[in-house]
């Protein structure tokens, strides 16, 4: 049996794609998985290009695998994902020993491509596709997963000036609702309790139903909530540009939708948002949050922030800090702006030094950390609904591991019979990484 080693970088979508890759190659070419690249007959690297660092990592990694190829001429190395789409044959220029370059939408063609390589040993680039056929070949296999991803759409039609995603993932395509529901039912039957709907821009979801009607994200959430065995629903990533009233109201209508929302704001300055081509203002963003809070007073909001976007002044940055105080964002992600070739922002002049950007990032992260501790401490003494995921060993002691609605890990003593159940846990202590509690 041939062995495959898959390395995945980047977002949850890439993780999901990698599981499709493995599924298809196992099914069609009988590959088995190996954690060790040295034993592999086929190595696949699923890449990310959202920031420059991720891209540079690619060539470091390929350099290390080149040595394996020198030892084993039959080894096949394939590069997929967003860097592959962006760089195409440039990858061959820097790493001529690569055999296959494929894109996020051409995963389902891999079995054919690999067979071809074995027969002809010719390099192949296969990136273009305007459909989501890859899902047709896929059935989840990491069954008995308490929490399971379902990809609902891919690509993005927005044109945020800093972002490479519309280029690498292409135009938005939504899967049809029947296909998504069948996947959700399949997961539910096999033990999944929580569904996480995935996409670059999930609130742009417009799935065409068999009866030709168009289903939006709010409607899809309602349909999934009707599956009895599914107890929780989450979605990532949505954006404030299209957070319409029907989606806001769904927080009132669907209790299974968690008390948690990740809604990336990027900056607290309207001037910068405009330059980023994010078509909302801070007051619009606050209005969305306020409406959601009116239905869900205890909801926790998290966000993404870009620090040092070209032209960001101290004043702009202070507005971002002020917004963090106003919204009291919980655990969030923050990044120093990374210039992406071909994006509109790459042409803007950037006068803030890296040192200054790092200082701003530090200040911002400190503030977010303080908020995170604030929200965690507020939970001490309260009962939280915890979805129990697994049993783990911590300091040689068995502990149940579960998640609260607001995405915090809770460790507590209890029987493994509770795995897969939602139970009330009283929070005892709060630490940076997790909470401790009692049944
Ligand atoms: N669709 C989401 C964002 C997806 S990209 C939205 O509308 O907000 C994930 C995150 O990566 C973004 O929220 C942003 O904070 C970060 N990011 C994207 N491009 C970046 C860049 N060029 N430099 C730094 N961070 C970036
Ligand atoms: Fe990127 Fe903006 Fe779309 S951040 S993924 S272009 S919504």
Short mmCIF file of C-alpha atoms and ligand atoms in Angstrom, two decimals:
data_model
loop_
_atom_site.label_atom_id
_atom_site.label_comp_id
_atom_site.label_asym_id
_atom_site.label_seq_id
_atom_site.Cartn_x
_atom_site.Cartn_y
_atom_site.Cartn_z
CA UNK A 1 0.00 0.00 0.00
CA UNK A 2 1.22 3.45 -0.87
CA UNK A 3 1.58 6.04 1.84
CA UNK A 4 0.51 9.65 1.79
CA UNK A 5 1.69 12.48 4.04
CA UNK A 6 -0.48 15.60 4.06
CA UNK A 7 0.60 18.87 5.70
CA UNK A 8 -2.00 21.58 6.12
CA UNK A 9 -1.52 25.27 6.82
CA UNK A 10 -4.07 28.03 7.16
CA UNK A 11 -7.76 28.25 7.83
CA UNK A 12 -10.44 25.70 8.74
CA UNK A 13 -11.34 25.56 5.06
CA UNK A 14 -7.90 24.16 4.30
CA UNK A 15 -8.30 21.57 7.06
CA UNK A 16 -11.58 20.59 5.50
CA UNK A 17 -10.02 20.42 2.01
CA UNK A 18 -7.23 18.21 3.33
CA UNK A 19 -9.75 15.77 4.74
CA UNK A 20 -11.37 15.61 1.27
CA UNK A 21 -7.96 15.01 -0.33
CA UNK A 22 -7.24 12.12 1.99
CA UNK A 23 -10.71 10.66 1.56
CA UNK A 24 -10.53 10.71 -2.23
CA UNK A 25 -7.02 9.29 -2.47
CA UNK A 26 -7.76 6.56 0.04
CA UNK A 27 -10.92 5.62 -1.79
CA UNK A 28 -9.66 5.80 -5.38
CA UNK A 29 -5.95 4.97 -5.10
CA UNK A 30 -5.91 3.04 -1.81
CA UNK A 31 -3.42 5.34 -0.12
CA UNK A 32 -2.93 5.04 3.61
CA UNK A 33 -1.86 7.95 5.78
CA UNK A 34 1.56 8.42 7.38
CA UNK A 35 2.57 11.08 9.87
CA UNK A 36 6.16 10.73 8.76
CA UNK A 37 7.15 12.44 5.47
CA UNK A 38 10.22 10.19 5.21
CA UNK A 39 8.05 7.09 4.74
CA UNK A 40 5.72 8.65 2.21
CA UNK A 41 5.27 7.86 -1.49
CA UNK A 42 3.25 11.02 -1.94
CA UNK A 43 3.61 14.28 -0.02
CA UNK A 44 0.92 16.95 -0.27
CA UNK A 45 1.30 20.46 1.09
CA UNK A 46 -1.93 22.41 1.39
CA UNK A 47 -0.85 26.05 1.61
CA UNK A 48 -2.12 29.44 2.79
CA UNK A 49 -1.24 32.85 1.35
CA UNK A 50 -3.28 35.21 3.49
CA UNK A 51 -0.07 36.81 4.81
CA UNK A 52 3.46 36.87 3.43
CA UNK A 53 4.92 34.76 6.23
CA UNK A 54 2.71 31.82 5.30
CA UNK A 55 3.95 32.03 1.74
CA UNK A 56 7.65 32.14 2.63
CA UNK A 57 7.18 29.09 4.85
CA UNK A 58 6.31 27.14 1.71
CA UNK A 59 9.78 27.32 0.20
CA UNK A 60 11.48 26.51 3.52
CA UNK A 61 9.35 23.38 3.76
CA UNK A 62 9.90 22.37 0.14
CA UNK A 63 13.65 22.77 0.62
CA UNK A 64 13.53 20.17 3.39
CA UNK A 65 11.53 17.72 1.27
CA UNK A 66 13.92 18.13 -1.66
CA UNK A 67 16.38 15.94 0.25
CA UNK A 68 13.78 13.17 0.45
CA UNK A 69 13.26 13.39 -3.28
CA UNK A 70 17.01 13.08 -3.86
CA UNK A 71 16.94 9.83 -1.89
CA UNK A 72 13.75 8.50 -3.45
CA UNK A 73 13.27 9.49 -7.09
CA UNK A 74 9.77 7.95 -7.13
CA UNK A 75 8.49 10.28 -4.42
CA UNK A 76 5.73 12.58 -5.67
CA UNK A 77 5.43 16.05 -4.16
CA UNK A 78 2.26 18.10 -4.72
CA UNK A 79 1.53 21.67 -3.68
CA UNK A 80 -2.08 22.81 -3.36
CA UNK A 81 -4.11 25.56 -1.74
CA UNK A 82 -3.92 29.31 -2.02
CA UNK A 83 -0.20 29.81 -2.68
CA UNK A 84 -0.44 27.28 -5.50
CA UNK A 85 -3.24 29.27 -7.11
CA UNK A 86 -1.42 32.53 -6.66
CA UNK A 87 2.05 31.51 -7.76
CA UNK A 88 1.24 28.79 -10.30
CA UNK A 89 4.31 27.88 -12.33
CA UNK A 90 6.52 30.30 -10.35
CA UNK A 91 6.66 27.53 -7.76
CA UNK A 92 8.44 25.31 -10.33
CA UNK A 93 10.99 28.06 -10.88
CA UNK A 94 12.04 28.04 -7.23
CA UNK A 95 11.37 24.34 -6.64
CA UNK A 96 11.72 22.43 -9.94
CA UNK A 97 11.50 19.07 -8.15
CA UNK A 98 7.75 19.57 -7.47
CA UNK A 99 5.46 17.28 -9.52
CA UNK A 100 1.96 18.68 -9.10
CA UNK A 101 0.45 22.10 -8.49
CA UNK A 102 -3.29 22.07 -7.82
CA UNK A 103 -5.89 24.52 -6.54
CA UNK A 104 -8.55 24.40 -3.82
CA UNK A 105 -11.20 23.61 -6.44
CA UNK A 106 -9.35 20.88 -8.35
CA UNK A 107 -8.84 18.47 -5.47
CA UNK A 108 -11.23 15.90 -6.97
CA UNK A 109 -8.97 15.59 -10.03
CA UNK A 110 -5.99 14.42 -7.94
CA UNK A 111 -6.47 10.66 -8.51
CA UNK A 112 -6.33 11.13 -12.28
CA UNK A 113 -3.42 13.55 -12.04
CA UNK A 114 -1.43 11.18 -9.82
CA UNK A 115 -2.04 8.21 -12.12
CA UNK A 116 -0.78 10.35 -14.98
CA UNK A 117 2.37 11.24 -13.08
CA UNK A 118 3.09 7.56 -12.46
CA UNK A 119 2.67 6.82 -16.15
CA UNK A 120 4.37 9.79 -17.76
CA UNK A 121 6.37 11.50 -15.00
CA UNK A 122 5.37 14.87 -16.44
CA UNK A 123 4.82 17.94 -14.27
CA UNK A 124 1.20 19.00 -13.99
CA UNK A 125 -0.48 22.29 -13.09
CA UNK A 126 -4.24 21.98 -12.60
CA UNK A 127 -5.83 24.93 -10.88
CA UNK A 128 -8.81 26.21 -12.85
CA UNK A 129 -12.35 25.10 -12.07
CA UNK A 130 -15.56 27.04 -11.68
CA UNK A 131 -17.52 24.45 -9.72
CA UNK A 132 -17.51 22.69 -6.38
CA UNK A 133 -17.49 19.13 -7.73
CA UNK A 134 -14.97 18.16 -5.08
CA UNK A 135 -17.77 17.78 -2.50
CA UNK A 136 -19.57 15.23 -4.66
CA UNK A 137 -16.84 12.72 -3.95
CA UNK A 138 -16.72 13.30 -0.26
CA UNK A 139 -18.19 11.64 2.79
CA UNK A 140 -16.98 12.71 6.23
CA UNK A 141 -14.87 10.06 7.74
CA UNK A 142 -13.62 11.27 11.06
CA UNK A 143 -16.92 10.02 12.44
CA UNK A 144 -17.89 10.21 16.08
CA UNK A 145 -16.61 13.78 15.97
CA UNK A 146 -18.71 15.72 18.43
CA UNK A 147 -18.13 18.94 16.53
CA UNK A 148 -18.06 18.78 12.72
CA UNK A 149 -17.36 21.29 9.95
CA UNK A 150 -19.50 21.58 6.86
CA UNK A 151 -18.32 23.81 4.06
CA UNK A 152 -21.29 25.70 2.61
CA UNK A 153 -19.69 28.11 0.16
CA UNK A 154 -16.32 29.06 -1.26
CA UNK A 155 -14.74 32.21 -2.61
CA UNK A 156 -15.54 35.86 -2.13
CA UNK A 157 -17.04 38.59 -4.34
CA UNK A 158 -16.09 41.40 -1.99
CA UNK A 159 -12.93 43.28 -2.81
CA UNK A 160 -11.38 44.31 0.50
CA UNK A 161 -8.25 46.11 -0.69
CA UNK A 162 -5.85 44.10 1.52
CA UNK A 163 -7.21 40.64 0.80
CA UNK A 164 -5.88 37.94 -1.53
CA UNK A 165 -8.83 35.56 -0.98
CA UNK A 166 -10.99 36.71 -3.95
CA UNK A 167 -7.95 36.01 -6.13
CA UNK A 168 -6.98 32.63 -4.66
CA UNK A 169 -10.42 31.17 -3.91
CA UNK A 170 -12.24 32.84 -6.80
CA UNK A 171 -15.84 34.00 -7.08
CA UNK A 172 -18.43 32.91 -4.55
CA UNK A 173 -20.02 29.53 -5.20
CA UNK A 174 -22.59 28.09 -2.78
CA UNK A 175 -23.33 24.40 -2.36
CA UNK A 176 -26.97 23.51 -2.66
CA UNK A 177 -28.92 23.22 0.60
CA UNK A 178 -29.97 19.60 0.00
CA UNK A 179 -26.33 18.52 -0.24
CA UNK A 180 -25.49 20.42 2.97
CA UNK A 181 -28.49 18.97 4.82
CA UNK A 182 -27.63 15.47 3.72
CA UNK A 183 -24.10 15.98 5.06
CA UNK A 184 -25.50 17.37 8.35
CA UNK A 185 -27.85 14.39 8.70
CA UNK A 186 -25.03 11.99 7.98
CA UNK A 187 -22.89 13.62 10.67
CA UNK A 188 -25.79 13.67 13.14
CA UNK A 189 -26.40 9.96 12.63
CA UNK A 190 -22.76 9.31 13.36
CA UNK A 191 -22.57 11.16 16.65
CA UNK A 192 -21.97 14.82 15.75
CA UNK A 193 -23.77 17.29 18.03
CA UNK A 194 -22.38 20.58 16.82
CA UNK A 195 -22.19 21.78 13.22
CA UNK A 196 -19.81 24.57 12.21
CA UNK A 197 -20.78 26.08 8.87
CA UNK A 198 -17.70 27.12 6.95
CA UNK A 199 -16.95 29.58 4.18
CA UNK A 200 -14.83 32.63 3.38
CA UNK A 201 -17.90 34.78 3.50
CA UNK A 202 -20.79 32.71 4.86
CA UNK A 203 -23.40 35.45 4.98
CA UNK A 204 -23.19 35.66 1.19
CA UNK A 205 -24.43 32.07 1.05
CA UNK A 206 -27.07 31.73 -1.68
CA UNK A 207 -27.73 28.05 -2.25
CA UNK A 208 -30.02 27.03 -5.05
CA UNK A 209 -32.49 24.45 -3.89
CA UNK A 210 -33.72 21.58 -6.09
CA UNK A 211 -36.98 23.49 -6.53
CA UNK A 212 -34.86 26.43 -7.82
CA UNK A 213 -35.58 28.68 -4.83
CA UNK A 214 -32.62 30.51 -3.31
CA UNK A 215 -31.77 29.73 0.30
CA UNK A 216 -29.88 32.30 2.40
CA UNK A 217 -27.71 31.59 5.44
CA UNK A 218 -30.51 32.47 7.89
CA UNK A 219 -32.80 29.93 6.22
CA UNK A 220 -30.08 27.28 6.09
CA UNK A 221 -29.45 27.68 9.85
CA UNK A 222 -33.18 27.16 10.46
CA UNK A 223 -33.20 24.01 8.32
CA UNK A 224 -30.20 22.54 10.12
CA UNK A 225 -31.67 23.40 13.53
CA UNK A 226 -34.56 21.05 12.72
CA UNK A 227 -32.25 18.04 12.85
CA UNK A 228 -33.00 16.70 16.30
CA UNK A 229 -29.61 15.25 17.09
CA UNK A 230 -27.82 18.50 16.24
CA UNK A 231 -27.71 20.56 19.41
CA UNK A 232 -25.50 23.47 18.42
CA UNK A 233 -24.78 25.53 15.33
CA UNK A 234 -21.90 27.92 14.64
CA UNK A 235 -20.67 29.66 11.50
CA UNK A 236 -17.39 31.22 10.36
CA UNK A 237 -16.53 33.63 8.82
CA UNK A 238 -19.19 36.23 8.33
CA UNK A 239 -18.57 39.90 7.62
CA UNK A 240 -20.31 43.09 8.70
CA UNK A 241 -20.97 44.17 5.10
CA UNK A 242 -23.84 41.80 4.60
CA UNK A 243 -25.07 41.09 8.10
CA UNK A 244 -28.70 41.59 7.19
CA UNK A 245 -31.77 41.71 9.46
CA UNK A 246 -32.87 38.16 8.61
CA UNK A 247 -29.52 36.91 9.91
CA UNK A 248 -29.67 39.11 13.02
CA UNK A 249 -33.18 37.84 13.80
CA UNK A 250 -32.06 34.27 13.58
CA UNK A 251 -30.44 34.79 16.99
CA UNK A 252 -33.96 35.20 18.34
CA UNK A 253 -35.52 32.36 16.36
CA UNK A 254 -32.92 29.60 16.67
CA UNK A 255 -31.78 28.82 20.23
CA UNK A 256 -29.39 26.19 18.84
CA UNK A 257 -27.29 28.99 17.34
CA UNK A 258 -24.60 29.61 19.96
CA UNK A 259 -24.22 32.73 22.07
CA UNK A 260 -21.09 33.65 20.19
CA UNK A 261 -20.28 35.61 17.05
CA UNK A 262 -16.99 36.16 15.26
CA UNK A 263 -17.52 39.30 13.20
CA UNK A 264 -14.25 40.76 11.89
CA UNK A 265 -14.20 44.56 12.03
CA UNK A 266 -10.50 45.01 11.00
CA UNK A 267 -10.23 48.64 12.18
CA UNK A 268 -12.03 51.12 14.43
CA UNK A 269 -11.43 54.05 12.09
CA UNK A 270 -13.94 54.88 9.35
CA UNK A 271 -11.14 56.48 7.34
CA UNK A 272 -9.18 53.22 7.30
CA UNK A 273 -12.28 51.09 6.68
CA UNK A 274 -12.89 53.15 3.56
CA UNK A 275 -9.33 52.57 2.36
CA UNK A 276 -9.80 48.89 3.12
CA UNK A 277 -12.95 48.99 0.95
CA UNK A 278 -15.00 47.61 3.79
CA UNK A 279 -18.41 49.09 3.05
CA UNK A 280 -19.60 49.77 6.60
CA UNK A 281 -18.96 52.41 9.19
CA UNK A 282 -18.21 51.88 12.86
CA UNK A 283 -21.68 53.12 13.79
CA UNK A 284 -23.21 50.55 11.41
CA UNK A 285 -21.07 47.83 12.99
CA UNK A 286 -22.17 48.88 16.46
CA UNK A 287 -25.82 48.88 15.37
CA UNK A 288 -25.54 45.26 14.20
CA UNK A 289 -24.01 44.22 17.51
CA UNK A 290 -26.60 46.17 19.50
CA UNK A 291 -29.48 44.46 17.69
CA UNK A 292 -27.98 41.02 18.25
CA UNK A 293 -27.44 41.82 21.94
CA UNK A 294 -31.11 42.81 22.20
CA UNK A 295 -31.97 39.17 21.39
CA UNK A 296 -28.99 37.61 23.15
CA UNK A 297 -27.87 39.75 26.11
CA UNK A 298 -25.08 37.30 26.98
CA UNK A 299 -23.55 36.93 23.55
CA UNK A 300 -19.77 37.20 23.22
CA UNK A 301 -18.32 38.99 20.21
CA UNK A 302 -14.86 38.31 18.78
CA UNK A 303 -13.11 39.94 15.84
CA UNK A 304 -10.09 40.15 13.53
CA UNK A 305 -7.94 43.28 13.45
CA UNK A 306 -5.36 44.45 10.94
CA UNK A 307 -2.71 46.72 12.46
CA UNK A 308 -0.66 49.17 10.39
CA UNK A 309 -2.77 49.21 7.25
CA UNK A 310 -1.09 51.72 4.84
CA UNK A 311 -1.75 55.22 6.13
CA UNK A 312 -2.94 54.17 9.60
CA UNK A 313 -2.14 57.10 11.90
CA UNK A 314 -1.86 57.03 15.67
CA UNK A 315 -5.32 58.58 15.77
CA UNK A 316 -6.78 55.81 13.60
CA UNK A 317 -5.17 53.22 15.82
CA UNK A 318 -6.56 54.88 18.95
CA UNK A 319 -10.01 54.61 17.42
CA UNK A 320 -9.48 50.86 17.13
CA UNK A 321 -8.48 50.71 20.81
CA UNK A 322 -11.57 52.73 21.70
CA UNK A 323 -13.79 50.33 19.74
CA UNK A 324 -12.30 47.41 21.66
CA UNK A 325 -13.30 49.16 24.89
CA UNK A 326 -16.78 49.95 23.55
CA UNK A 327 -17.61 46.45 22.32
CA UNK A 328 -15.48 44.63 24.89
CA UNK A 329 -14.36 42.14 22.27
CA UNK A 330 -13.53 38.73 23.62
CA UNK A 331 -10.59 36.52 22.41
CA UNK A 332 -9.77 37.94 18.98
CA UNK A 333 -7.18 37.65 16.23
CA UNK A 334 -4.88 40.49 15.25
CA UNK A 335 -2.27 40.74 12.52
CA UNK A 336 0.21 43.27 11.22
CA UNK A 337 -0.82 44.27 7.71
CA UNK A 338 0.92 42.15 5.11
CA UNK A 339 1.25 43.48 1.58
CA UNK A 340 -0.23 40.97 -0.87
CA UNK A 341 0.93 41.24 -4.48
CA UNK A 342 -1.81 42.25 -6.90
CA UNK A 343 -4.21 43.59 -4.26
CA UNK A 344 -5.28 47.28 -4.45
CA UNK A 345 -3.72 48.09 -1.05
CA UNK A 346 -0.31 46.92 -2.30
CA UNK A 347 -0.10 50.17 -4.31
CA UNK A 348 -0.72 52.44 -1.30
CA UNK A 349 2.25 54.11 0.32
CA UNK A 350 3.01 52.85 3.78
CA UNK A 351 4.86 55.28 6.05
CA UNK A 352 4.51 53.60 9.46
CA UNK A 353 7.65 51.76 10.57
CA UNK A 354 7.56 48.06 11.44
CA UNK A 355 8.71 48.95 14.96
CA UNK A 356 5.70 51.25 15.42
CA UNK A 357 3.36 48.57 14.02
CA UNK A 358 4.72 46.00 16.43
CA UNK A 359 4.18 48.38 19.32
CA UNK A 360 0.60 48.97 18.22
CA UNK A 361 -0.01 45.24 17.88
CA UNK A 362 1.35 44.70 21.39
CA UNK A 363 -0.95 47.37 22.87
CA UNK A 364 -3.96 45.99 21.06
CA UNK A 365 -3.28 42.41 22.07
CA UNK A 366 -2.82 43.45 25.68
CA UNK A 367 -6.22 45.11 25.63
CA UNK A 368 -7.90 42.08 24.09
CA UNK A 369 -6.23 39.83 26.63
CA UNK A 370 -7.60 41.98 29.44
CA UNK A 371 -11.11 41.66 27.97
CA UNK A 372 -10.71 37.92 27.61
CA UNK A 373 -9.77 37.64 31.29
CA UNK A 374 -12.69 39.94 32.17
CA UNK A 375 -15.21 37.67 30.36
CA UNK A 376 -13.65 34.50 31.75
CA UNK A 377 -13.71 35.81 35.33
CA UNK A 378 -17.32 36.85 34.90
CA UNK A 379 -18.11 33.20 34.26
CA UNK A 380 -16.72 32.05 37.62
CA UNK A 381 -19.56 30.88 39.86
CA UNK A 382 -22.02 30.64 36.96
CA UNK A 383 -23.46 27.49 35.41
CA UNK A 384 -22.44 27.07 31.77
CA UNK A 385 -23.82 24.71 29.19
CA UNK A 386 -20.88 22.59 28.15
CA UNK A 387 -20.82 20.26 25.16
CA UNK A 388 -18.56 17.42 26.28
CA UNK A 389 -16.15 16.44 23.50
CA UNK A 390 -13.66 13.97 24.94
CA UNK A 391 -11.70 12.59 27.84
CA UNK A 392 -8.14 13.88 28.24
CA UNK A 393 -5.26 13.31 30.62
CA UNK A 394 -4.03 16.41 32.43
CA UNK A 395 -1.25 16.05 35.01
CA UNK A 396 -1.92 12.29 35.01
CA UNK A 397 -5.56 12.81 35.89
CA UNK A 398 -8.54 11.96 33.70
CA UNK A 399 -10.62 15.02 32.87
CA UNK A 400 -13.61 15.66 30.64
CA UNK A 401 -12.99 18.29 27.98
CA UNK A 402 -15.89 20.37 26.71
CA UNK A 403 -16.77 23.70 25.14
CA UNK A 404 -19.05 26.47 26.35
CA UNK A 405 -21.24 28.34 23.91
CA UNK A 406 -18.71 31.17 23.86
CA UNK A 407 -16.00 28.78 22.71
CA UNK A 408 -14.09 28.33 25.95
CA UNK A 409 -12.60 25.02 26.92
CA UNK A 410 -13.77 23.65 30.28
CA UNK A 411 -12.02 20.81 32.13
CA UNK A 412 -13.89 18.93 34.84
CA UNK A 413 -14.28 15.54 36.51
CA UNK A 414 -16.97 13.23 35.23
CA UNK A 415 -17.87 9.96 33.60
CA UNK A 416 -17.01 9.35 29.94
CA UNK A 417 -20.67 8.50 29.43
CA UNK A 418 -21.19 12.26 29.28
CA UNK A 419 -19.24 12.60 26.01
CA UNK A 420 -21.57 14.04 23.37
CA UNK A 421 -23.96 15.51 25.94
CA UNK A 422 -24.65 19.12 26.82
CA UNK A 423 -24.51 19.47 30.58
CA UNK A 424 -24.46 22.23 33.17
CA UNK A 425 -21.04 22.82 34.66
CA UNK A 426 -20.36 25.28 37.46
CA UNK A 427 -17.24 27.30 36.65
CA UNK A 428 -14.71 27.24 39.47
CA UNK A 429 -11.59 28.88 38.08
CA UNK A 430 -10.51 30.76 34.97
CA UNK A 431 -7.07 30.41 33.36
CA UNK A 432 -5.68 31.83 30.11
CA UNK A 433 -6.20 28.62 28.12
CA UNK A 434 -9.20 27.07 29.82
CA UNK A 435 -11.75 27.11 32.62
CA UNK A 436 -12.08 24.59 35.42
CA UNK A 437 -15.45 23.50 36.72
CA UNK A 438 -17.62 21.02 38.58
CA UNK A 439 -20.55 19.03 37.31
N1 LIG B 1 -14.11 37.20 5.29
C1 LIG B 1 -13.53 37.70 6.48
C2 LIG B 1 -12.02 37.63 6.51
C3 LIG B 1 -11.31 36.43 6.01
S1 LIG B 1 -9.56 36.56 5.96
C4 LIG B 1 -13.94 39.15 6.67
O1 LIG B 1 -14.69 39.68 5.92
O2 LIG B 1 -13.50 39.79 7.59
C5 LIG B 1 -9.13 36.26 7.65
C6 LIG B 1 -8.43 37.40 8.34
O3 LIG B 1 -7.10 37.53 7.89
C7 LIG B 1 -9.05 38.78 8.08
O4 LIG B 1 -10.14 39.02 8.90
C8 LIG B 1 -7.91 39.72 8.31
O5 LIG B 1 -7.90 40.22 9.64
C9 LIG B 1 -6.67 38.88 8.05
N2 LIG B 1 -6.01 39.32 6.79
C10 LIG B 1 -6.47 39.16 5.55
N3 LIG B 1 -5.60 39.73 4.66
C11 LIG B 1 -4.60 40.25 5.39
C12 LIG B 1 -3.42 40.98 5.07
N4 LIG B 1 -3.11 41.29 3.82
N5 LIG B 1 -2.60 41.35 6.08
C13 LIG B 1 -2.91 41.06 7.38
N6 LIG B 1 -4.00 40.39 7.73
C14 LIG B 1 -4.86 39.98 6.76
FE1 LIG B 2 -11.27 38.90 2.09
FE2 LIG B 2 -12.98 40.84 2.42
FE3 LIG B 2 -13.73 38.60 1.25
S1 LIG B 2 -11.50 40.16 3.90
S2 LIG B 2 -12.48 37.04 2.18
S3 LIG B 2 -12.27 40.09 0.47
S4 LIG B 2 -14.93 39.84 2.69
#
